Short mmCIF file of C-alpha atoms in Angstrom, two decimals:
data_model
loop_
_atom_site.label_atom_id
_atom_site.label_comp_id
_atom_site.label_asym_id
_atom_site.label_seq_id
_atom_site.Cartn_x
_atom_site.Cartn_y
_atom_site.Cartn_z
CA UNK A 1 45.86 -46.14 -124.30
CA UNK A 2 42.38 -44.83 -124.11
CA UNK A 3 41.85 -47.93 -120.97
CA UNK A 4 44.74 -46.24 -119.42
CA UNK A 5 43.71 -42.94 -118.95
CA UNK A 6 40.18 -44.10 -117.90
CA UNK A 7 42.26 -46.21 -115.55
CA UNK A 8 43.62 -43.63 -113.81
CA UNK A 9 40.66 -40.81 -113.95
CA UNK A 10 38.91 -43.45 -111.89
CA UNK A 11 41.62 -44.10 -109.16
CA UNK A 12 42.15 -39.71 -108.61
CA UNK A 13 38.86 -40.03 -108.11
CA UNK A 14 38.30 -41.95 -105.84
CA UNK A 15 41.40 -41.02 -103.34
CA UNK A 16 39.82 -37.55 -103.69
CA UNK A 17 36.16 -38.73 -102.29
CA UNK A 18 38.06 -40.48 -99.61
CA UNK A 19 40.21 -37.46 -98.34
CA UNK A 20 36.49 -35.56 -99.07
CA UNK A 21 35.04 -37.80 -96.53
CA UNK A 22 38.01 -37.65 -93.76
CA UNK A 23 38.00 -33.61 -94.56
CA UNK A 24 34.45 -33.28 -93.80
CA UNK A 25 34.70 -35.14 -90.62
CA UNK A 26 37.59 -33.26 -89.21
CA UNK A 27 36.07 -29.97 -90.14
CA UNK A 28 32.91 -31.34 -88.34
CA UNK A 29 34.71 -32.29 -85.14
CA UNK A 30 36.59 -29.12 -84.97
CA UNK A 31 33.43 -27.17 -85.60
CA UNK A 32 32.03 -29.14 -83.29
CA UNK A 33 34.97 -28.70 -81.25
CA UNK A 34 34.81 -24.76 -81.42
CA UNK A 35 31.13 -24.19 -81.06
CA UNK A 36 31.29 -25.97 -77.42
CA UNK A 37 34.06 -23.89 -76.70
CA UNK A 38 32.71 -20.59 -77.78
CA UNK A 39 29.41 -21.76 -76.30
CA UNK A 40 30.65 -23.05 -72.81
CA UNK A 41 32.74 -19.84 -72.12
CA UNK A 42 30.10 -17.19 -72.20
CA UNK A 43 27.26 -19.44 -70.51
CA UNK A 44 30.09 -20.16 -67.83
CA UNK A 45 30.39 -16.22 -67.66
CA UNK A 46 26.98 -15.27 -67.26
CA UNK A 47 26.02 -17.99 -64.58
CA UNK A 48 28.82 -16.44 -62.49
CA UNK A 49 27.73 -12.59 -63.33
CA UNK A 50 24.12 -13.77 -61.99
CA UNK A 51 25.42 -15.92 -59.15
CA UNK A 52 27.63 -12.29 -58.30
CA UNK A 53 24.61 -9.82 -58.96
CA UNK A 54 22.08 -12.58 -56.91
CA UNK A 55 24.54 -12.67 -54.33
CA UNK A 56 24.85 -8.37 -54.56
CA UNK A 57 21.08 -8.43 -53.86
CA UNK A 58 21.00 -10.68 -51.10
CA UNK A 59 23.59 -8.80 -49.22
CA UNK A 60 21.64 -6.00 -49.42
CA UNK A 61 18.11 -7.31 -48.78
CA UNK A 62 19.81 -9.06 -45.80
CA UNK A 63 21.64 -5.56 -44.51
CA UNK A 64 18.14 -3.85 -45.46
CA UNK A 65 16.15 -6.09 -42.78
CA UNK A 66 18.97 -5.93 -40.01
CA UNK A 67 18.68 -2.16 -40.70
CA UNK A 68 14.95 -2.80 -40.46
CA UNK A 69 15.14 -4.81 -37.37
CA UNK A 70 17.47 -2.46 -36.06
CA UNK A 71 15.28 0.42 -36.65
CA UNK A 72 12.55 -1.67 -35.17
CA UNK A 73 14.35 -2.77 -31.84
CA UNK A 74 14.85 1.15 -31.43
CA UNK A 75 11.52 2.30 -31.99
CA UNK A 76 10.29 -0.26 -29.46
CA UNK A 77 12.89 0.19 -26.72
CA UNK A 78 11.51 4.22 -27.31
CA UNK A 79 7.87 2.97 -26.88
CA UNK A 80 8.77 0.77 -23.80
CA UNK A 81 10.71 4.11 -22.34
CA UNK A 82 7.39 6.45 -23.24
CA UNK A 83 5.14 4.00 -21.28
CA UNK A 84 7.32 4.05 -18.34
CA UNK A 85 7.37 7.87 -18.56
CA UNK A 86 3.49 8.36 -18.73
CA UNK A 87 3.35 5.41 -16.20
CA UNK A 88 5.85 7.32 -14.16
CA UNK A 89 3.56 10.76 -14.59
CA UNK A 90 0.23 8.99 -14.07
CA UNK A 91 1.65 7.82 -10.51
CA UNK A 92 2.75 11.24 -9.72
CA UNK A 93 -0.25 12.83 -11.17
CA UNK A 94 -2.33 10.21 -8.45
CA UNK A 95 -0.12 10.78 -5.57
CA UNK A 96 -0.72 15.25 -6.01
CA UNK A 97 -4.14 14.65 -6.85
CA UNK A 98 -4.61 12.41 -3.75
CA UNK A 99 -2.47 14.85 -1.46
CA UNK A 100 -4.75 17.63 -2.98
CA UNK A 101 -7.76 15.86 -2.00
CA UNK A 102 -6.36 15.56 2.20
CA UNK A 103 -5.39 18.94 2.36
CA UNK A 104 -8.93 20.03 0.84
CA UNK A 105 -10.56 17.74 3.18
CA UNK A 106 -8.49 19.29 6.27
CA UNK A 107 -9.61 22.68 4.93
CA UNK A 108 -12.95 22.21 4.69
CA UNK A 109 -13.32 20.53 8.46
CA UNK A 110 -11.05 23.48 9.56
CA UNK A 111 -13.45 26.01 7.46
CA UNK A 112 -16.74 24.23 9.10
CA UNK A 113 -15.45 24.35 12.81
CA UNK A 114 -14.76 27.72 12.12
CA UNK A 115 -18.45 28.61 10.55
CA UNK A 116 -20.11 26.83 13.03
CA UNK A 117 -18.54 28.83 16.24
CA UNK A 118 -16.95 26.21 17.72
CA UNK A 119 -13.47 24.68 17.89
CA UNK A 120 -12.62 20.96 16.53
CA UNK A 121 -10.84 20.37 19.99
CA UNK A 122 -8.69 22.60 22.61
CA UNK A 123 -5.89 22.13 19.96
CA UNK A 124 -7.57 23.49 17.44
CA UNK A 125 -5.39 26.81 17.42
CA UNK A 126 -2.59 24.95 16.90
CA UNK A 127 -3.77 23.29 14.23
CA UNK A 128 -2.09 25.40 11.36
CA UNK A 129 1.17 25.14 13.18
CA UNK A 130 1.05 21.62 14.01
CA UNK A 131 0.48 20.24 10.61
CA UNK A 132 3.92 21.88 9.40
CA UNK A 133 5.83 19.15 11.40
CA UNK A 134 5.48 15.40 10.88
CA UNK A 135 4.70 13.27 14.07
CA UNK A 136 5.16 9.98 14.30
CA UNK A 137 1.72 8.95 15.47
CA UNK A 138 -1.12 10.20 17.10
CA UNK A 139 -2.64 7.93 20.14
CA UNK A 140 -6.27 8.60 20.28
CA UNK A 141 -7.65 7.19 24.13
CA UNK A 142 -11.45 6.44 24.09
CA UNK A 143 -12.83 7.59 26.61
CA UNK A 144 -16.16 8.27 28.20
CA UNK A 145 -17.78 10.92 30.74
CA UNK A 146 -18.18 8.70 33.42
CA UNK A 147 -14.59 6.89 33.30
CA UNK A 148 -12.55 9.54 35.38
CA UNK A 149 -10.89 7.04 37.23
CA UNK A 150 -9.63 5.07 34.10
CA UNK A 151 -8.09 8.47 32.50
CA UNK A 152 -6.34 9.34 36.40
CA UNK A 153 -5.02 5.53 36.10
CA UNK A 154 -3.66 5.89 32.90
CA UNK A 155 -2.13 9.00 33.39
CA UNK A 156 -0.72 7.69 36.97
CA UNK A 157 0.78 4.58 34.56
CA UNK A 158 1.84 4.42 30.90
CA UNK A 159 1.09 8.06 29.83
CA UNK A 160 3.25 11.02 30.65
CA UNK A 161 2.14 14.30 32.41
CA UNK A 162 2.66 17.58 32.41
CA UNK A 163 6.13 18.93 30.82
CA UNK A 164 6.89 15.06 30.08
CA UNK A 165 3.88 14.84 27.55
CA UNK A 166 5.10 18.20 26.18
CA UNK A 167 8.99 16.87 25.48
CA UNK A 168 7.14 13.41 23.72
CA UNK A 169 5.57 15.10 21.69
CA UNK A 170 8.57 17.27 20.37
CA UNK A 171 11.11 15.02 20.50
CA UNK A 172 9.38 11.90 19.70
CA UNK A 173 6.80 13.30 17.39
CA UNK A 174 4.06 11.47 19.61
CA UNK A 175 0.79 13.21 20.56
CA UNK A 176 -1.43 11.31 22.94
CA UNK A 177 -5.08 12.81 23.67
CA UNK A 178 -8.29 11.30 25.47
CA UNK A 179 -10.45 11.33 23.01
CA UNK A 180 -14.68 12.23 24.37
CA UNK A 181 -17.66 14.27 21.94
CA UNK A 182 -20.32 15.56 24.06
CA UNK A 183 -23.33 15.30 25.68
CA UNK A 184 -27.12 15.41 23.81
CA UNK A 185 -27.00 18.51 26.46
CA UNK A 186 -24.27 20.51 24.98
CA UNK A 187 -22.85 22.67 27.37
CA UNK A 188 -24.28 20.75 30.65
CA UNK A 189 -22.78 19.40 33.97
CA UNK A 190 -21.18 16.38 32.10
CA UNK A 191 -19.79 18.83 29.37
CA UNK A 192 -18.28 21.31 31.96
CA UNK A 193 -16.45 18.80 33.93
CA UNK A 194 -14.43 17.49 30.97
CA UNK A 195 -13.32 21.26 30.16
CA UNK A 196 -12.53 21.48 33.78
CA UNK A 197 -10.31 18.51 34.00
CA UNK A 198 -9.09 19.76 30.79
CA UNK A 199 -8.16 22.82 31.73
CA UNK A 200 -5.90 20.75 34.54
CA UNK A 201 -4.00 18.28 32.23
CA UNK A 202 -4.45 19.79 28.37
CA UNK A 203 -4.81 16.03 27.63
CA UNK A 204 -8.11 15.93 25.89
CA UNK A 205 -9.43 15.91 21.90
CA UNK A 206 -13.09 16.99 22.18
CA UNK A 207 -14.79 15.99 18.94
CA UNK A 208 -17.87 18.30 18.39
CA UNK A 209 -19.78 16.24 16.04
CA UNK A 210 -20.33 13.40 18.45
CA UNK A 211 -22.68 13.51 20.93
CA UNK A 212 -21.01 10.24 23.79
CA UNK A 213 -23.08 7.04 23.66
CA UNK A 214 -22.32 2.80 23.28
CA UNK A 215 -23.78 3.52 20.17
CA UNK A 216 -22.57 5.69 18.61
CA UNK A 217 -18.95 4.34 19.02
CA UNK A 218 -18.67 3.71 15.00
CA UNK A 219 -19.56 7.48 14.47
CA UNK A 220 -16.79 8.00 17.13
CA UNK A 221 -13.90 6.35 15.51
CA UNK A 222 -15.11 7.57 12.30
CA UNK A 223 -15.04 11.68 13.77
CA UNK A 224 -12.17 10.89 15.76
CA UNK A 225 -9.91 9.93 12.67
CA UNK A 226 -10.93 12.48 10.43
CA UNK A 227 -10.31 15.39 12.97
CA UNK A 228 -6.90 13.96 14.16
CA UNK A 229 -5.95 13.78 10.26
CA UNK A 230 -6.80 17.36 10.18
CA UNK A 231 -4.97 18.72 13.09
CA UNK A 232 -1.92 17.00 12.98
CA UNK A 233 0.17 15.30 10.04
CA UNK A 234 1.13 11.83 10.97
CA UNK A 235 2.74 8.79 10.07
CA UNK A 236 -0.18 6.96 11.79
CA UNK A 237 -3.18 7.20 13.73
CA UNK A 238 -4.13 4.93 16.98
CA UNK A 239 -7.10 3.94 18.23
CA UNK A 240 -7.21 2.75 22.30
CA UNK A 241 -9.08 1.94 25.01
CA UNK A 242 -9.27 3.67 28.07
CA UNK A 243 -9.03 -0.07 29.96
CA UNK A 244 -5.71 -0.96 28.09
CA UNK A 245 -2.46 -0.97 29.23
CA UNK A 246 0.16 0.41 26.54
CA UNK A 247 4.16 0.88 26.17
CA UNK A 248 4.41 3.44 23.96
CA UNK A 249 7.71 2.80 22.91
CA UNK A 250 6.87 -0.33 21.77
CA UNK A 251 4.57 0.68 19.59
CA UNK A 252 6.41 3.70 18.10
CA UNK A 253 9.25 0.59 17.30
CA UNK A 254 6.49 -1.58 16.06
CA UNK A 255 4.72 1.02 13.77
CA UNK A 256 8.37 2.39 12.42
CA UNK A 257 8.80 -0.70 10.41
CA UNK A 258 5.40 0.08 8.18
CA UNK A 259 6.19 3.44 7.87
CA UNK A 260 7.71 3.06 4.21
CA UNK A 261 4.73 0.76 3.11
CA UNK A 262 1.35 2.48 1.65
CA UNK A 263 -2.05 2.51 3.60
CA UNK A 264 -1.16 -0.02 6.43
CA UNK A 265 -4.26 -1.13 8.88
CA UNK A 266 -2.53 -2.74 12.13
CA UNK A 267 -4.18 -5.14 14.80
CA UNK A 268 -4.93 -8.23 16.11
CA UNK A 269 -6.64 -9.50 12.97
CA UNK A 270 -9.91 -11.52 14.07
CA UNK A 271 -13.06 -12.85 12.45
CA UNK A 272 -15.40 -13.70 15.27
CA UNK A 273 -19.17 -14.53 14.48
CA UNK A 274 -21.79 -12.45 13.54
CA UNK A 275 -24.87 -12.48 16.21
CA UNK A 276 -28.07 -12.22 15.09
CA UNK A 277 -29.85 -12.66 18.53
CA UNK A 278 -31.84 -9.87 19.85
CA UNK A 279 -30.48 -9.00 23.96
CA UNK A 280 -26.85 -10.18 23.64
CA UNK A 281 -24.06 -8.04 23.73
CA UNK A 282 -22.31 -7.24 20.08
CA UNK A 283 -25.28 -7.74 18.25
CA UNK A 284 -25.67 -6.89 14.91
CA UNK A 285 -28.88 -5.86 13.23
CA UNK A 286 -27.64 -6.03 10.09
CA UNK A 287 -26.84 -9.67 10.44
CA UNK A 288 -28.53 -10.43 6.98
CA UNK A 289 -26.11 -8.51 5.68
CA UNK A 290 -23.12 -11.59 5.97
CA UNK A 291 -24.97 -14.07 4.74
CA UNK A 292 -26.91 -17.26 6.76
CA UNK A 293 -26.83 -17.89 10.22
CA UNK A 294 -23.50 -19.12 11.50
CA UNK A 295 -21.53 -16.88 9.29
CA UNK A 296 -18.44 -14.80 10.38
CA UNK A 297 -17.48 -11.24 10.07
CA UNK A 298 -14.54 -10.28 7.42
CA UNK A 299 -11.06 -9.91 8.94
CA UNK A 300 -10.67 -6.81 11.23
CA UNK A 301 -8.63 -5.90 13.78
CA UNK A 302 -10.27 -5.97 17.31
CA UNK A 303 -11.41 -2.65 18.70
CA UNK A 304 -9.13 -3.12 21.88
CA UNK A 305 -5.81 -0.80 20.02
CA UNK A 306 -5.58 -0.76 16.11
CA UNK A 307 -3.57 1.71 14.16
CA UNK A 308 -3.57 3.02 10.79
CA UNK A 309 -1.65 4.54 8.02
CA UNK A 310 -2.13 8.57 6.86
CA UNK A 311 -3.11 7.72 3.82
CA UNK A 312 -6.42 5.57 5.27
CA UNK A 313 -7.12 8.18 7.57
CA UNK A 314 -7.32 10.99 5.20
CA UNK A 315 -9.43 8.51 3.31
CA UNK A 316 -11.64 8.15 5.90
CA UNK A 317 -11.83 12.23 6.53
CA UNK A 318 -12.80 12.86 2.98
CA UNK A 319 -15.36 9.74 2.41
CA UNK A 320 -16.50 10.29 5.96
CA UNK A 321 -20.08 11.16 5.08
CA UNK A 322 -21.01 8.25 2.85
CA UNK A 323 -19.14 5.70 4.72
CA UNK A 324 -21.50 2.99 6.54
CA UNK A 325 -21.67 2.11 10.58
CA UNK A 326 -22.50 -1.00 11.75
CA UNK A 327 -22.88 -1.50 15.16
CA UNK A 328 -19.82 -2.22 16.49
CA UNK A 329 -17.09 0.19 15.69
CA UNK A 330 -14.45 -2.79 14.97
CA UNK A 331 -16.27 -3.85 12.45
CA UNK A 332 -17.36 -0.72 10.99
CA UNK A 333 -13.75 -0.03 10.76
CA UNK A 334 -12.84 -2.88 8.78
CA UNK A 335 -15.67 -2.61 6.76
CA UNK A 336 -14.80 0.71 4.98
CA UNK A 337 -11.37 -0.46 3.65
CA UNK A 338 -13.24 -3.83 1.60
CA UNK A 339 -12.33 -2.98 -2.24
CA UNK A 340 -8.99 -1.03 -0.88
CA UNK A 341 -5.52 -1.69 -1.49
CA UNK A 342 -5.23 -2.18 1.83
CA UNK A 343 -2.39 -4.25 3.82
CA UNK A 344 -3.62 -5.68 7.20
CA UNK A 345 -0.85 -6.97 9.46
CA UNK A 346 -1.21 -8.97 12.33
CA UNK A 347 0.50 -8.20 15.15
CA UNK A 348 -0.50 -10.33 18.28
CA UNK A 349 2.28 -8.25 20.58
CA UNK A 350 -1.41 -5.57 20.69
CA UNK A 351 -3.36 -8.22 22.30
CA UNK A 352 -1.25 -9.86 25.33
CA UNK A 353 -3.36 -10.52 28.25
CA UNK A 354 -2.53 -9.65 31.64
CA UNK A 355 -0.15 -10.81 34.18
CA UNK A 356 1.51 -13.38 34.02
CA UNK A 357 1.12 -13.55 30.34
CA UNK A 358 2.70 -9.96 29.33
CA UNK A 359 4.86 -10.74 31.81
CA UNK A 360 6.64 -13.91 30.67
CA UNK A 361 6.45 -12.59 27.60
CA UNK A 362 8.44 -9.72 28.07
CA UNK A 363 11.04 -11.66 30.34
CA UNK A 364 11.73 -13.54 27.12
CA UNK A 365 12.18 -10.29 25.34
CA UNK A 366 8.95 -10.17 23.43
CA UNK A 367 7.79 -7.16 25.18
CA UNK A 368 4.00 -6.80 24.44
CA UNK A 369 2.56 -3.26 22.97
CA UNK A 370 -0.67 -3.72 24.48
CA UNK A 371 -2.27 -5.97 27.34
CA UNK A 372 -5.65 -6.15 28.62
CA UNK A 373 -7.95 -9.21 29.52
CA UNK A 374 -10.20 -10.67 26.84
CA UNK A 375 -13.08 -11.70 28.98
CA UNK A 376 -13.43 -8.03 30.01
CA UNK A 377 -12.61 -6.47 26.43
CA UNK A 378 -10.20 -4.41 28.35
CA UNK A 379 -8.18 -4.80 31.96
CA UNK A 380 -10.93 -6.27 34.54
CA UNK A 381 -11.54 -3.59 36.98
CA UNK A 382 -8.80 -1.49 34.95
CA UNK A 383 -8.48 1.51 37.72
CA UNK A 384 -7.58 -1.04 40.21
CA UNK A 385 -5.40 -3.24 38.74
CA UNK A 386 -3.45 -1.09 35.70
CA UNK A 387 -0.93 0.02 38.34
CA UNK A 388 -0.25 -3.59 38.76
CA UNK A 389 0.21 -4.45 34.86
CA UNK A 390 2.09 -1.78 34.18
CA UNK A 391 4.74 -2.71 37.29
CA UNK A 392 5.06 -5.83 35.91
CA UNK A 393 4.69 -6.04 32.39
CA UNK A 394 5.50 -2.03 31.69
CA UNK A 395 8.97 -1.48 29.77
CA UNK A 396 10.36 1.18 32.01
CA UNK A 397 10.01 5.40 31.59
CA UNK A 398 13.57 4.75 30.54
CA UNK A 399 12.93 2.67 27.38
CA UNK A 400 10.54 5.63 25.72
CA UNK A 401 13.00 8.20 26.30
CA UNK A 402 16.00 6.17 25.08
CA UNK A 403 14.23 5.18 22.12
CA UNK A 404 14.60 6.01 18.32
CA UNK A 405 12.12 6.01 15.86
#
């Protein structure tokens, strides 16, 4: 009885180890089972909360720098439109100053004429109402004292008289004038006959500062440009010989198409050799000056018709006094715009020759502005034969009157 009850002590407990051991391991898996659950959830949340509050930040970094790069695309378009403005202000400050410095230089050669007793030229009380119109251009004719018969030529040809002159000048806005100084006797026979003929045709620009001489031609130009700047306010200023045959309206058409552009120097561009021989005509004592032996000039226009711009001629009138002369007044000319802004155009219509080269030309429709024979640096034997050139390679009184510039 006693074996029985053992018996069965032993087999309770061993069913109740068993369901022990099955109990544990279920309450271990569903622990286990619960723990990854609890666990998962909340790391599952707070990856997504960061990737959301990451994400928050990174939209607004991002709109920060496109504000930033916003802010900097304005403030550089407004730095780019402030340099344009001062740019803008700097050229206009330039252009009064510069405008400033002519009429200062026109006041002072007006104020010195006047202090020294003696008129720039028989226009001279004009002056202040000439310079309130714009003209076109202003032909300057060289001239000398003993060439008479080349001034009556010219005036029988391509240059108008009397009321004619008068009407070209105020309708056309062209004033042509021999141009002559005067003689190391001031006031003698040679002086007296220029105010006579003068006083007959009213066609001449006496410059007072220049006494007449081969050499002194670069002195010439140099006076002639900086008192014709001073009298009378033009588009451009034109140099010409008194041996040169000329259509003005030609030129008034040629010059019209620079007349928007800035300091403009106009010619037939050349670069002929510098001579350092003693004796030979165009010689040039300052040959040393361009170099070895053999050398050529710099480009210039030759001395036979050139014009310029305003805005060079007032240049020359105000640097007048410090500006060098070599010996021949081409060169000289040339010479004082090296280191400008300056625009030289070549224009081989102001160097034609003479019949029958002008001529065919201007059968073809290429009428030339200027013709005159190289050999001679002007029209061989000019007083005889300009009548000639100007009947057959002139353009016809009708052309200048019908023309528009």
């Amino acid at each position: 009885m006693s074996f029985k009850s053992k018996g069965d002590q032993s087999s309770g407990s061993f069913v109740s180890k068993k369901w022990s051991f099955v109990l544990c391991l279920a309450c271990f898996c569903a622990g286990m089972l619960f723990t990854n659950r609890v666990g998962t959830v909340p790391k599952s949340k707070g990856i997504m909360r960061t990737t959301a509050m990451e994400a928050e930040k990174l939209k607004l970094i991002s709109e920060g720098c496109n504000l930033k790069a916003k802010e900097e695309k304005h403030v550089s378009k407004d730095i780019i439109g402030e340099v344009l403005k001062t740019h803008h202000a700097i050229h206009t400050l330039d252009k009064t100053i510069s405008n400033l410095e002519m009429e200062l230089a026109a006041a002072r050669a007006a104020q010195e004429s006047i202090l020294g007793g003696s008129p720039l030229s028989t226009d001279a009380n004009r002056a202040e109402s000439s310079r309130k119109r714009r003209y076109l251009m202003v032909i300057g004719i060289n001239t000398a004292f003993s060439s008479r018969k080349r001034r009556d030529s010219v005036r029988a040809t391509w240059l108008p008289q009397g009321e004619k002159r008068k009407k070209l000048e105020d309708e056309k806005g062209i004033i042509v004038r021999f141009v002559i100084g005067h003689s190391a006797t001031t006031g003698g026979i040679l002086d007296r006959a220029i105010e006579a003929e003068n006083k007959k045709h009213g066609d001449f620009l006496r410059l007072q500062d220049n006494v007449e001489g081969y050499l002194e031609l670069s002195a010439k130009t140099k006076i002639y440009f900086a008192t014709a700047v001073t009298l009378w306010d033009a588009d451009f200023y034109v140099k010409v010989d008194d041996d040169v045959h000329v259509n003005i309206a030609t030129l008034g058409e040629t010059l019209v198409r620079h007349r928007k552009k800035p300091r403009v120097y106009i010619g037939c561009m050349k670069s002929g050799p510098v001579l350092s021989q003693k004796g030979v005509r165009y010689h040039e004592p300052e040959h040393w000056k361009f170099g070895e032996a053999g050398n050529k000039y710099f480009r210039h226009a030759t001395g036979q018709l050139y014009a310029i711009s305003k805005d060079l001629a007032s240049y020359i009138s105000i640097n007048q006094h410090v500006l060098h002369k070599y010996a021949n007044e081409d060169v000289s000319l040339g010479s004082w715009f090296i280191g400008l802004d300056v625009e030289h155009i070549d224009d081989r219509r102001l160097c034609c020759g003479t019949p029958p080269d002008c001529e065919w030309k201007a059968q073809a429709g290429n009428a030339c502005v200027a013709s005159f024979d190289w050999s001679c640096s002007g029209i061989c034997k000019s007083a005889d034969r300009i009548k000639e050139v100007h009947r057959r390679c002139g353009e016809g009184e009708s052309a200048l009157w019908s023309a528009t510039f």
